[in-house]
Amino acid sequence: MGIVFNSTTKTITLHTKNTSYQMKIGNLDYLLHLYYGPSISDADMSYQIMQYDRGFSGNPYESRNARTFSLDAQPQEFSTQQQGDFRTTSIEVVNSDGSYSFHGKVTGHQITDGKYRLDTLPATFQTEKDTASTLEVTLLDAVSNVEVALLYSVFEEADIITRAVRVKNLGSEAIHLKKIMSLCLDFLNGADMDLVSLPGRYGQERQVERQHMTHHIHTIGSVRGSSSHQQNPFLILCGRDATEDYGRCYGFSLMYSGNFLAEAELDQYDQLRLVMGINPKQFVYELKPQEVFEGPEVVMAFTEHGFTGLSHLYHDFYRTNLCASKFVTEVQRPVLINSWEAAFMDFDDVKLVNIAKAAKNMGVDLLVMDDGWFGKRDDDNSGLGDWYVNEDKIKCGLHRLVEQINELDMKFGIWFEPEMVSEDSNLYRTHPEWVMQIPGRHAVRSRNQLALDMSRRDVQDYLIESINSILDDADIYYVKWDINRSLADIWSNELPGERQGEVYHRYILGLYRVMDKIIKTHPDILFEGCSGGGGRYDPGMLHYYPQYWVSDNNNPIDRLKLHYGTSFVYPTCTMGAHISDSGKFIPLETKAVVAMCGTFGYELDATHLNKKQQKICRKQSNLFRKYYHIIFKGDYYRLTNPFEPGNMTAWQHVTKNKKESLISVVVTNLTCNGPQEYIRAKGLLPNALYRVNGTEEVHSGAALMNAGLPIPREVPEYTSFQFHLTKTRE
Ligand code: DGJ
């Protein structure tokens, strides 16, 4: 069993294959956090907590004679409110009497088999290979009757622990939640730790930043209504000495697609507290008696093997325990071509069929009709919300268009932006009240579009019905689900003024409900998420959709950084990556090598390619298929850091049995008469011999990992190399 309660020490220890996590029902029934790190068996780790009289750190009433007991200096599993702990809190609740206080004491705990379920939010799940066990600890504030249940599931094989929180109002009057964090993790000393996060912007998502912990609160979050381009709901706390291959790393990945917040506070005594959950900004949630509020799941991992070790834990877990789509495990993803950069909104059925015909020669399996096929949509000022075919453009009708693509032995995909509406649309004219707009004010426009109030049932049902009816009308194999603005003017016409603080979160709950209904009605469709590129690339979305568009920036050199940053937590098989016209002087082969660090496809007008270019593309599409099992199922290694000065960027995939590997290298910088450079492989069997690209060249794993492969330097700019290694014998 992965969870052990020791009734003598009152410790509860969560065990994965290589890690332990310990808490204790401590002094006065406070729930203390004792340990997270390499396995420690069931040792009682409470000896670490030293008791001092800390000036200006108050003592709870019951301990008034023991001045050494202060919550300000105790590591906790869920930090209290107004009980003498001046660090950041897990909860801020306004009780029915108007007081701001939560004083949670343990009232019970339960250990069960299986993974906990969340009723309103997406969560990871157990599989046959990796079953989970669950701990639920309840804390009660005996005065306000607010109960908090802390949920933990342990995936032993995967080395993963997940956490979530539930708040229940057991009182007789309404309370208001102003902050509720899903995770609180206290380190007794965190002064030697760094924080790594993935900030970015439109076109440059998930760049990597590392900072030392200093004595203030480091916050990462989004208030854009989505997890956003600007930040990602993922962070690493690591030792100062941690590197790609070495060192202690803790990962925290929040399964939520809306406003989120992570606060890492290094306090006056070098204690480090991390909290993570829904962003409290403009968040006030009313809980009537007996009502329950669920906070989203945090997926935690720990390794001593640096960033690579941590990424591998997330990649493996997210490849198997996050999304139930058949495209995750059973069905190979198609090579697709998307119409956006080929035609933008200027297309008709004939043009699409011609693109498909040309793409057929490039080894493409699927044509995606992007934005512009519906309502009145010749530019981005109109049409959103009218999810019916524009027959001026698709003159033969959707059904016949899909038939024509199918006759080429290709599949068909379609684009939607369901959460948005244009003012110039029939939907807006019929239902202006469905839009988020604060009464008496003009709503902020962004791409000249407005956001639908996804918290409303009628809006959700309209979207479910109208999208399902398009998907039922023709043989649709793929859907791209886009959102192209940040939210503002948060307001729902269905809620009274005093409950508008619930709208940000209710929007996300509504979105999850719509996606869930649609994927369950159409389990055979491959869905790809998108938000003006990778603006909502998070585990919440990846629970529903197995892949996500990394960025609108298709420049292969920029993509090296985009893929590098994204790979810290998300596996290659989730990364939407295409070859486009962007990067005029970059060879097609190099664009393909970069797009093979993802789902691989095209984003260009295939009719503009000559026969020779089409042939190159066909070869690359076939290579992607050949290497699919390595790229999608293997272990991924970052061999260089594109954010550091260097002449090459390289990465590697290795099959789990280490019999095959693919090393990809892009030369990003040429120097005249430069030194010979070598790329050192990772993850191979040292004693095995590997054949390089099916030639007579054979090297041992040890040679490839310690000395490396020489990379030719006298080559044209932006040349790329792929080294396919196959194991010959031990
Ligand atoms: C933003 C996406 O990232 C693009 O790929 C494209 O689908 C456009 N939206 C369409 O409006």
Short mmCIF file of N, CA and C in Angstrom, two decimals, residues 297-454:
data_model
loop_
_atom_site.label_atom_id
_atom_site.label_comp_id
_atom_site.label_asym_id
_atom_site.label_seq_id
_atom_site.Cartn_x
_atom_site.Cartn_y
_atom_site.Cartn_z
N GLU A 297 -6.73 20.01 -9.36
CA GLU A 297 -5.66 19.07 -8.98
C GLU A 297 -4.27 19.64 -9.28
N VAL A 298 -3.34 19.35 -8.38
CA VAL A 298 -1.92 19.63 -8.65
C VAL A 298 -1.19 18.30 -8.76
N VAL A 299 -0.42 18.14 -9.83
CA VAL A 299 0.34 16.91 -10.03
C VAL A 299 1.78 17.20 -9.60
N MET A 300 2.23 16.44 -8.58
CA MET A 300 3.56 16.71 -8.01
C MET A 300 4.51 15.56 -8.34
N ALA A 301 5.76 15.92 -8.55
CA ALA A 301 6.77 14.89 -8.78
C ALA A 301 8.07 15.35 -8.15
N PHE A 302 8.87 14.38 -7.73
CA PHE A 302 10.20 14.70 -7.19
C PHE A 302 11.22 13.74 -7.80
N THR A 303 12.38 14.26 -8.09
CA THR A 303 13.48 13.41 -8.56
C THR A 303 14.80 13.98 -8.10
N GLU A 304 15.80 13.10 -8.03
CA GLU A 304 17.16 13.57 -7.77
C GLU A 304 17.95 13.64 -9.07
N HIS A 305 17.27 13.40 -10.18
CA HIS A 305 17.96 13.31 -11.47
C HIS A 305 17.73 14.51 -12.37
N GLY A 306 17.68 15.68 -11.77
CA GLY A 306 17.67 16.90 -12.56
C GLY A 306 16.41 17.11 -13.39
N PHE A 307 16.50 18.09 -14.29
CA PHE A 307 15.31 18.46 -15.08
C PHE A 307 14.88 17.33 -16.01
N THR A 308 15.87 16.58 -16.52
CA THR A 308 15.50 15.46 -17.40
C THR A 308 14.68 14.44 -16.63
N GLY A 309 15.18 14.10 -15.43
CA GLY A 309 14.45 13.11 -14.61
C GLY A 309 13.03 13.58 -14.34
N LEU A 310 12.89 14.87 -14.04
CA LEU A 310 11.56 15.40 -13.73
C LEU A 310 10.67 15.37 -14.97
N SER A 311 11.23 15.82 -16.11
CA SER A 311 10.44 15.81 -17.35
C SER A 311 9.97 14.39 -17.67
N HIS A 312 10.85 13.42 -17.49
CA HIS A 312 10.45 12.04 -17.80
C HIS A 312 9.26 11.59 -16.95
N LEU A 313 9.26 12.00 -15.68
CA LEU A 313 8.13 11.60 -14.82
C LEU A 313 6.83 12.19 -15.37
N TYR A 314 6.86 13.47 -15.72
CA TYR A 314 5.64 14.11 -16.25
C TYR A 314 5.28 13.54 -17.62
N HIS A 315 6.28 13.35 -18.47
CA HIS A 315 5.96 12.85 -19.82
C HIS A 315 5.28 11.49 -19.72
N ASP A 316 5.84 10.61 -18.91
CA ASP A 316 5.26 9.26 -18.81
C ASP A 316 3.85 9.32 -18.22
N PHE A 317 3.69 10.12 -17.18
CA PHE A 317 2.38 10.18 -16.51
C PHE A 317 1.34 10.83 -17.42
N TYR A 318 1.72 11.92 -18.06
CA TYR A 318 0.74 12.62 -18.90
C TYR A 318 0.44 11.85 -20.19
N ARG A 319 1.35 10.95 -20.57
CA ARG A 319 1.06 10.14 -21.76
C ARG A 319 0.06 9.02 -21.46
N THR A 320 -0.08 8.67 -20.19
CA THR A 320 -0.95 7.51 -19.90
C THR A 320 -2.11 7.83 -18.97
N ASN A 321 -1.98 8.82 -18.10
CA ASN A 321 -2.97 9.00 -17.04
C ASN A 321 -3.73 10.32 -17.12
N LEU A 322 -3.62 10.99 -18.26
CA LEU A 322 -4.23 12.32 -18.33
C LEU A 322 -5.41 12.39 -19.30
N CYS A 323 -5.27 11.81 -20.46
CA CYS A 323 -6.28 11.97 -21.51
C CYS A 323 -6.71 10.58 -21.98
N ALA A 324 -8.03 10.39 -22.08
CA ALA A 324 -8.54 9.05 -22.42
C ALA A 324 -8.74 8.86 -23.92
N SER A 325 -8.37 9.85 -24.73
CA SER A 325 -8.59 9.74 -26.17
C SER A 325 -7.89 8.50 -26.73
N LYS A 326 -8.52 7.88 -27.72
CA LYS A 326 -7.90 6.71 -28.33
C LYS A 326 -6.61 7.09 -29.10
N PHE A 327 -6.45 8.40 -29.39
CA PHE A 327 -5.25 8.85 -30.10
C PHE A 327 -4.02 8.92 -29.17
N VAL A 328 -4.26 8.71 -27.88
CA VAL A 328 -3.13 8.71 -26.96
C VAL A 328 -2.39 7.39 -27.06
N THR A 329 -3.14 6.32 -27.12
CA THR A 329 -2.47 5.02 -27.08
C THR A 329 -2.70 4.18 -28.34
N GLU A 330 -3.97 4.10 -28.78
CA GLU A 330 -4.28 3.09 -29.82
C GLU A 330 -4.02 3.55 -31.25
N VAL A 331 -4.40 4.79 -31.56
CA VAL A 331 -4.42 5.19 -32.97
C VAL A 331 -3.32 6.21 -33.25
N GLN A 332 -2.56 5.95 -34.33
CA GLN A 332 -1.48 6.86 -34.70
C GLN A 332 -2.05 8.19 -35.20
N ARG A 333 -1.42 9.28 -34.83
CA ARG A 333 -1.89 10.60 -35.28
C ARG A 333 -1.60 10.77 -36.78
N PRO A 334 -2.51 11.41 -37.47
CA PRO A 334 -2.30 11.64 -38.91
C PRO A 334 -1.33 12.79 -39.16
N VAL A 335 -0.72 12.79 -40.34
CA VAL A 335 0.05 13.96 -40.79
C VAL A 335 -0.98 14.90 -41.41
N LEU A 336 -1.08 16.11 -40.90
CA LEU A 336 -2.14 16.99 -41.40
C LEU A 336 -1.59 18.21 -42.11
N ILE A 337 -2.46 18.78 -42.93
CA ILE A 337 -2.15 20.11 -43.51
C ILE A 337 -3.29 21.03 -43.12
N ASN A 338 -2.92 22.22 -42.65
CA ASN A 338 -3.92 23.17 -42.15
C ASN A 338 -4.01 24.34 -43.12
N SER A 339 -5.23 24.81 -43.38
CA SER A 339 -5.44 25.83 -44.41
C SER A 339 -5.06 27.25 -43.97
N TRP A 340 -4.78 27.47 -42.65
CA TRP A 340 -4.68 28.85 -42.16
C TRP A 340 -3.62 29.65 -42.89
N GLU A 341 -2.38 29.21 -42.83
CA GLU A 341 -1.34 30.03 -43.46
C GLU A 341 -1.32 29.85 -44.97
N ALA A 342 -2.11 28.90 -45.47
CA ALA A 342 -2.21 28.72 -46.92
C ALA A 342 -3.17 29.77 -47.50
N ALA A 343 -4.27 30.02 -46.83
CA ALA A 343 -5.32 30.83 -47.45
C ALA A 343 -5.95 31.85 -46.50
N PHE A 344 -5.61 31.79 -45.22
CA PHE A 344 -6.32 32.55 -44.20
C PHE A 344 -7.82 32.37 -44.42
N MET A 345 -8.61 33.44 -44.59
CA MET A 345 -10.06 33.21 -44.74
C MET A 345 -10.50 33.23 -46.21
N ASP A 346 -9.51 33.35 -47.08
CA ASP A 346 -9.81 33.51 -48.49
C ASP A 346 -9.76 32.14 -49.20
N PHE A 347 -10.80 31.37 -49.03
CA PHE A 347 -10.83 30.06 -49.70
C PHE A 347 -12.26 29.69 -50.06
N ASP A 348 -12.36 28.72 -50.92
CA ASP A 348 -13.66 28.09 -51.17
C ASP A 348 -13.42 26.59 -51.28
N ASP A 349 -14.48 25.85 -51.59
CA ASP A 349 -14.34 24.39 -51.62
C ASP A 349 -13.31 23.95 -52.66
N VAL A 350 -13.27 24.65 -53.81
CA VAL A 350 -12.36 24.23 -54.88
C VAL A 350 -10.91 24.40 -54.42
N LYS A 351 -10.64 25.55 -53.82
CA LYS A 351 -9.27 25.80 -53.35
C LYS A 351 -8.85 24.73 -52.33
N LEU A 352 -9.74 24.40 -51.42
CA LEU A 352 -9.39 23.40 -50.41
C LEU A 352 -9.10 22.04 -51.03
N VAL A 353 -9.93 21.68 -52.01
CA VAL A 353 -9.72 20.37 -52.65
C VAL A 353 -8.37 20.39 -53.39
N ASN A 354 -8.04 21.52 -54.01
CA ASN A 354 -6.75 21.60 -54.71
C ASN A 354 -5.58 21.50 -53.73
N ILE A 355 -5.72 22.14 -52.59
CA ILE A 355 -4.64 22.03 -51.58
C ILE A 355 -4.52 20.56 -51.16
N ALA A 356 -5.67 19.93 -50.95
CA ALA A 356 -5.63 18.52 -50.51
C ALA A 356 -4.97 17.64 -51.57
N LYS A 357 -5.29 17.90 -52.84
CA LYS A 357 -4.70 17.07 -53.92
C LYS A 357 -3.18 17.21 -53.91
N ALA A 358 -2.71 18.46 -53.80
CA ALA A 358 -1.26 18.67 -53.78
C ALA A 358 -0.65 18.05 -52.52
N ALA A 359 -1.37 18.19 -51.42
CA ALA A 359 -0.84 17.66 -50.15
C ALA A 359 -0.76 16.14 -50.16
N LYS A 360 -1.64 15.55 -50.94
CA LYS A 360 -1.62 14.09 -51.06
C LYS A 360 -0.23 13.63 -51.54
N ASN A 361 0.33 14.41 -52.48
CA ASN A 361 1.68 14.08 -52.98
C ASN A 361 2.75 14.25 -51.92
N MET A 362 2.42 14.96 -50.84
CA MET A 362 3.41 15.21 -49.79
C MET A 362 3.27 14.20 -48.65
N GLY A 363 2.42 13.23 -48.85
CA GLY A 363 2.25 12.20 -47.82
C GLY A 363 1.35 12.65 -46.68
N VAL A 364 0.46 13.61 -46.99
CA VAL A 364 -0.43 14.12 -45.94
C VAL A 364 -1.68 13.25 -45.84
N ASP A 365 -2.15 13.04 -44.59
CA ASP A 365 -3.32 12.18 -44.36
C ASP A 365 -4.61 12.97 -44.18
N LEU A 366 -4.52 14.23 -43.80
CA LEU A 366 -5.71 14.93 -43.34
C LEU A 366 -5.65 16.41 -43.70
N LEU A 367 -6.75 16.94 -44.21
CA LEU A 367 -6.84 18.38 -44.51
C LEU A 367 -7.68 19.04 -43.42
N VAL A 368 -7.15 20.12 -42.84
CA VAL A 368 -7.91 20.88 -41.84
C VAL A 368 -8.39 22.18 -42.45
N MET A 369 -9.70 22.40 -42.42
CA MET A 369 -10.27 23.67 -42.86
C MET A 369 -10.31 24.58 -41.63
N ASP A 370 -9.43 25.56 -41.61
CA ASP A 370 -9.30 26.44 -40.44
C ASP A 370 -10.35 27.55 -40.50
N ASP A 371 -10.13 28.59 -39.76
CA ASP A 371 -11.04 29.74 -39.63
C ASP A 371 -11.54 30.23 -40.99
N GLY A 372 -12.84 30.58 -41.06
CA GLY A 372 -13.37 31.25 -42.26
C GLY A 372 -14.46 30.48 -42.99
N TRP A 373 -14.86 29.33 -42.52
CA TRP A 373 -15.80 28.47 -43.27
C TRP A 373 -17.27 28.67 -42.88
N PHE A 374 -17.54 29.48 -41.89
CA PHE A 374 -18.87 29.52 -41.27
C PHE A 374 -19.44 30.93 -41.37
N GLY A 375 -20.76 31.04 -41.07
CA GLY A 375 -21.42 32.35 -40.97
C GLY A 375 -20.95 33.31 -42.06
N LYS A 376 -20.82 34.59 -41.66
CA LYS A 376 -20.26 35.58 -42.58
C LYS A 376 -18.86 35.88 -42.07
N ARG A 377 -17.88 35.31 -42.68
CA ARG A 377 -16.52 35.37 -42.11
C ARG A 377 -15.49 35.53 -43.21
N ASP A 378 -15.33 36.80 -43.67
CA ASP A 378 -14.29 37.05 -44.66
C ASP A 378 -13.08 37.71 -44.01
N ASP A 379 -13.28 38.22 -42.83
CA ASP A 379 -12.16 38.72 -42.03
C ASP A 379 -12.54 38.48 -40.57
N ASP A 380 -11.67 38.93 -39.66
CA ASP A 380 -11.95 38.55 -38.27
C ASP A 380 -12.85 39.54 -37.53
N ASN A 381 -13.66 40.30 -38.29
CA ASN A 381 -14.59 41.23 -37.64
C ASN A 381 -15.99 40.66 -37.51
N SER A 382 -16.25 39.53 -38.07
CA SER A 382 -17.64 39.03 -38.05
C SER A 382 -17.70 37.51 -38.02
N GLY A 383 -18.89 37.02 -37.74
CA GLY A 383 -19.21 35.61 -37.97
C GLY A 383 -19.07 34.66 -36.79
N LEU A 384 -18.19 35.00 -35.82
CA LEU A 384 -18.00 34.04 -34.73
C LEU A 384 -19.31 33.80 -33.99
N GLY A 385 -19.60 32.57 -33.73
CA GLY A 385 -20.85 32.21 -33.05
C GLY A 385 -21.83 31.55 -33.98
N ASP A 386 -21.73 31.86 -35.28
CA ASP A 386 -22.67 31.29 -36.26
C ASP A 386 -22.08 30.01 -36.83
N TRP A 387 -22.22 28.94 -36.10
CA TRP A 387 -21.55 27.70 -36.46
C TRP A 387 -22.36 26.90 -37.47
N TYR A 388 -22.58 27.52 -38.64
CA TYR A 388 -23.16 26.80 -39.77
C TYR A 388 -22.39 27.21 -41.03
N VAL A 389 -22.39 26.32 -42.00
CA VAL A 389 -21.50 26.46 -43.15
C VAL A 389 -21.88 27.66 -44.01
N ASN A 390 -20.88 28.43 -44.42
CA ASN A 390 -21.08 29.54 -45.34
C ASN A 390 -21.07 28.95 -46.76
N GLU A 391 -22.27 28.87 -47.36
CA GLU A 391 -22.35 28.16 -48.65
C GLU A 391 -21.90 29.03 -49.82
N ASP A 392 -21.58 30.32 -49.55
CA ASP A 392 -20.94 31.11 -50.61
C ASP A 392 -19.51 30.62 -50.80
N LYS A 393 -18.93 30.11 -49.72
CA LYS A 393 -17.55 29.62 -49.82
C LYS A 393 -17.53 28.11 -50.07
N ILE A 394 -18.25 27.40 -49.25
CA ILE A 394 -18.28 25.94 -49.41
C ILE A 394 -19.53 25.63 -50.22
N LYS A 395 -19.42 25.90 -51.53
CA LYS A 395 -20.61 25.87 -52.39
C LYS A 395 -21.21 24.48 -52.48
N CYS A 396 -20.36 23.47 -52.41
CA CYS A 396 -20.88 22.10 -52.55
C CYS A 396 -21.46 21.59 -51.24
N GLY A 397 -21.35 22.37 -50.19
CA GLY A 397 -21.83 21.91 -48.88
C GLY A 397 -20.75 21.13 -48.16
N LEU A 398 -20.84 21.10 -46.85
CA LEU A 398 -19.79 20.46 -46.05
C LEU A 398 -19.70 18.96 -46.34
N HIS A 399 -20.88 18.34 -46.43
CA HIS A 399 -20.91 16.90 -46.63
C HIS A 399 -20.15 16.50 -47.89
N ARG A 400 -20.44 17.22 -48.99
CA ARG A 400 -19.81 16.89 -50.27
C ARG A 400 -18.32 17.23 -50.25
N LEU A 401 -17.98 18.35 -49.59
CA LEU A 401 -16.56 18.71 -49.50
C LEU A 401 -15.79 17.58 -48.81
N VAL A 402 -16.34 17.10 -47.72
CA VAL A 402 -15.64 16.03 -46.99
C VAL A 402 -15.55 14.78 -47.86
N GLU A 403 -16.62 14.51 -48.59
CA GLU A 403 -16.59 13.34 -49.50
C GLU A 403 -15.45 13.47 -50.50
N GLN A 404 -15.28 14.70 -51.04
CA GLN A 404 -14.22 14.88 -52.04
C GLN A 404 -12.84 14.64 -51.43
N ILE A 405 -12.68 15.08 -50.20
CA ILE A 405 -11.38 14.85 -49.53
C ILE A 405 -11.22 13.35 -49.27
N ASN A 406 -12.29 12.73 -48.80
CA ASN A 406 -12.23 11.28 -48.53
C ASN A 406 -11.93 10.49 -49.81
N GLU A 407 -12.46 10.98 -50.96
CA GLU A 407 -12.19 10.29 -52.24
C GLU A 407 -10.70 10.30 -52.57
N LEU A 408 -9.97 11.28 -52.01
CA LEU A 408 -8.51 11.31 -52.20
C LEU A 408 -7.82 10.39 -51.21
N ASP A 409 -8.64 9.67 -50.47
CA ASP A 409 -8.13 8.81 -49.39
C ASP A 409 -7.48 9.66 -48.30
N MET A 410 -8.10 10.81 -48.06
CA MET A 410 -7.62 11.67 -46.97
C MET A 410 -8.76 11.92 -46.01
N LYS A 411 -8.40 12.35 -44.82
CA LYS A 411 -9.41 12.65 -43.81
C LYS A 411 -9.61 14.16 -43.73
N PHE A 412 -10.67 14.54 -43.01
CA PHE A 412 -11.04 15.96 -42.99
C PHE A 412 -11.13 16.47 -41.55
N GLY A 413 -10.63 17.69 -41.35
CA GLY A 413 -10.72 18.31 -40.03
C GLY A 413 -11.27 19.72 -40.12
N ILE A 414 -11.73 20.26 -39.02
CA ILE A 414 -12.42 21.55 -39.04
C ILE A 414 -12.06 22.36 -37.80
N TRP A 415 -12.16 23.69 -37.92
CA TRP A 415 -11.78 24.64 -36.85
C TRP A 415 -13.02 25.25 -36.21
N PHE A 416 -12.97 25.46 -34.91
CA PHE A 416 -14.02 26.21 -34.20
C PHE A 416 -13.37 27.16 -33.20
N GLU A 417 -14.08 28.24 -32.91
CA GLU A 417 -13.69 29.09 -31.77
C GLU A 417 -14.95 29.29 -30.92
N PRO A 418 -15.37 28.25 -30.24
CA PRO A 418 -16.72 28.22 -29.64
C PRO A 418 -16.99 29.28 -28.58
N GLU A 419 -15.95 29.66 -27.84
CA GLU A 419 -16.21 30.54 -26.69
C GLU A 419 -16.41 32.00 -27.08
N MET A 420 -16.26 32.30 -28.36
CA MET A 420 -16.26 33.70 -28.78
C MET A 420 -17.46 34.05 -29.66
N VAL A 421 -17.74 35.34 -29.75
CA VAL A 421 -18.82 35.79 -30.62
C VAL A 421 -18.44 37.15 -31.22
N SER A 422 -18.79 37.33 -32.48
CA SER A 422 -18.59 38.64 -33.12
C SER A 422 -19.87 39.44 -32.94
N GLU A 423 -19.70 40.75 -32.79
CA GLU A 423 -20.90 41.59 -32.69
C GLU A 423 -21.72 41.47 -33.97
N ASP A 424 -20.98 41.37 -35.08
CA ASP A 424 -21.64 41.18 -36.38
C ASP A 424 -21.84 39.68 -36.61
N SER A 425 -22.84 39.15 -35.92
CA SER A 425 -23.17 37.72 -36.10
C SER A 425 -24.64 37.56 -35.74
N ASN A 426 -25.26 36.54 -36.29
CA ASN A 426 -26.66 36.30 -35.93
C ASN A 426 -26.78 35.92 -34.47
N LEU A 427 -25.77 35.22 -33.97
CA LEU A 427 -25.85 34.80 -32.56
C LEU A 427 -25.92 36.02 -31.65
N TYR A 428 -25.05 37.00 -31.90
CA TYR A 428 -25.05 38.19 -31.05
C TYR A 428 -26.36 38.97 -31.20
N ARG A 429 -26.84 39.07 -32.46
CA ARG A 429 -28.09 39.82 -32.67
C ARG A 429 -29.24 39.14 -31.93
N THR A 430 -29.22 37.81 -31.88
CA THR A 430 -30.32 37.10 -31.20
C THR A 430 -30.13 37.08 -29.69
N HIS A 431 -28.88 36.93 -29.26
CA HIS A 431 -28.64 36.76 -27.82
C HIS A 431 -27.55 37.69 -27.31
N PRO A 432 -27.80 39.01 -27.34
CA PRO A 432 -26.76 39.90 -26.81
C PRO A 432 -26.51 39.64 -25.32
N GLU A 433 -27.49 39.08 -24.65
CA GLU A 433 -27.33 38.84 -23.20
C GLU A 433 -26.38 37.67 -22.91
N TRP A 434 -25.98 36.96 -23.93
CA TRP A 434 -25.06 35.83 -23.72
C TRP A 434 -23.60 36.25 -23.63
N VAL A 435 -23.37 37.53 -23.86
CA VAL A 435 -21.99 38.02 -23.91
C VAL A 435 -21.57 38.52 -22.53
N MET A 436 -20.29 38.42 -22.22
CA MET A 436 -19.81 39.00 -20.96
C MET A 436 -19.58 40.50 -21.18
N GLN A 437 -20.36 41.29 -20.51
CA GLN A 437 -20.30 42.73 -20.68
C GLN A 437 -20.87 43.36 -19.41
N ILE A 438 -20.13 44.23 -18.79
CA ILE A 438 -20.60 44.81 -17.52
C ILE A 438 -21.69 45.84 -17.84
N PRO A 439 -22.86 45.74 -17.19
CA PRO A 439 -23.96 46.65 -17.51
C PRO A 439 -23.52 48.11 -17.46
N GLY A 440 -23.94 48.85 -18.46
CA GLY A 440 -23.63 50.28 -18.50
C GLY A 440 -22.24 50.60 -19.01
N ARG A 441 -21.47 49.58 -19.37
CA ARG A 441 -20.11 49.83 -19.87
C ARG A 441 -19.91 49.16 -21.22
N HIS A 442 -19.02 49.71 -22.02
CA HIS A 442 -18.68 49.06 -23.28
C HIS A 442 -17.61 48.01 -23.00
N ALA A 443 -17.82 46.84 -23.55
CA ALA A 443 -16.87 45.76 -23.28
C ALA A 443 -15.58 45.97 -24.09
N VAL A 444 -14.49 45.54 -23.50
CA VAL A 444 -13.19 45.56 -24.19
C VAL A 444 -13.26 44.64 -25.40
N ARG A 445 -12.80 45.12 -26.54
CA ARG A 445 -12.71 44.27 -27.73
C ARG A 445 -11.27 43.74 -27.82
N SER A 446 -11.16 42.58 -28.37
CA SER A 446 -9.83 42.05 -28.64
C SER A 446 -10.01 41.19 -29.87
N ARG A 447 -9.25 41.45 -30.90
CA ARG A 447 -9.48 40.91 -32.24
C ARG A 447 -10.93 41.22 -32.66
N ASN A 448 -11.42 42.30 -32.15
CA ASN A 448 -12.80 42.75 -32.39
C ASN A 448 -13.84 41.67 -32.06
N GLN A 449 -13.58 40.89 -31.04
CA GLN A 449 -14.57 39.88 -30.68
C GLN A 449 -14.88 39.95 -29.20
N LEU A 450 -16.03 39.39 -28.85
CA LEU A 450 -16.50 39.38 -27.46
C LEU A 450 -16.51 37.94 -26.98
N ALA A 451 -16.48 37.80 -25.66
CA ALA A 451 -16.47 36.44 -25.10
C ALA A 451 -17.87 36.06 -24.65
N LEU A 452 -18.24 34.85 -24.96
CA LEU A 452 -19.53 34.35 -24.48
C LEU A 452 -19.43 34.04 -22.99
N ASP A 453 -20.56 34.14 -22.33
CA ASP A 453 -20.61 33.82 -20.91
C ASP A 453 -20.75 32.30 -20.77
N MET A 454 -19.60 31.65 -20.67
CA MET A 454 -19.59 30.18 -20.65
C MET A 454 -20.15 29.62 -19.35
#
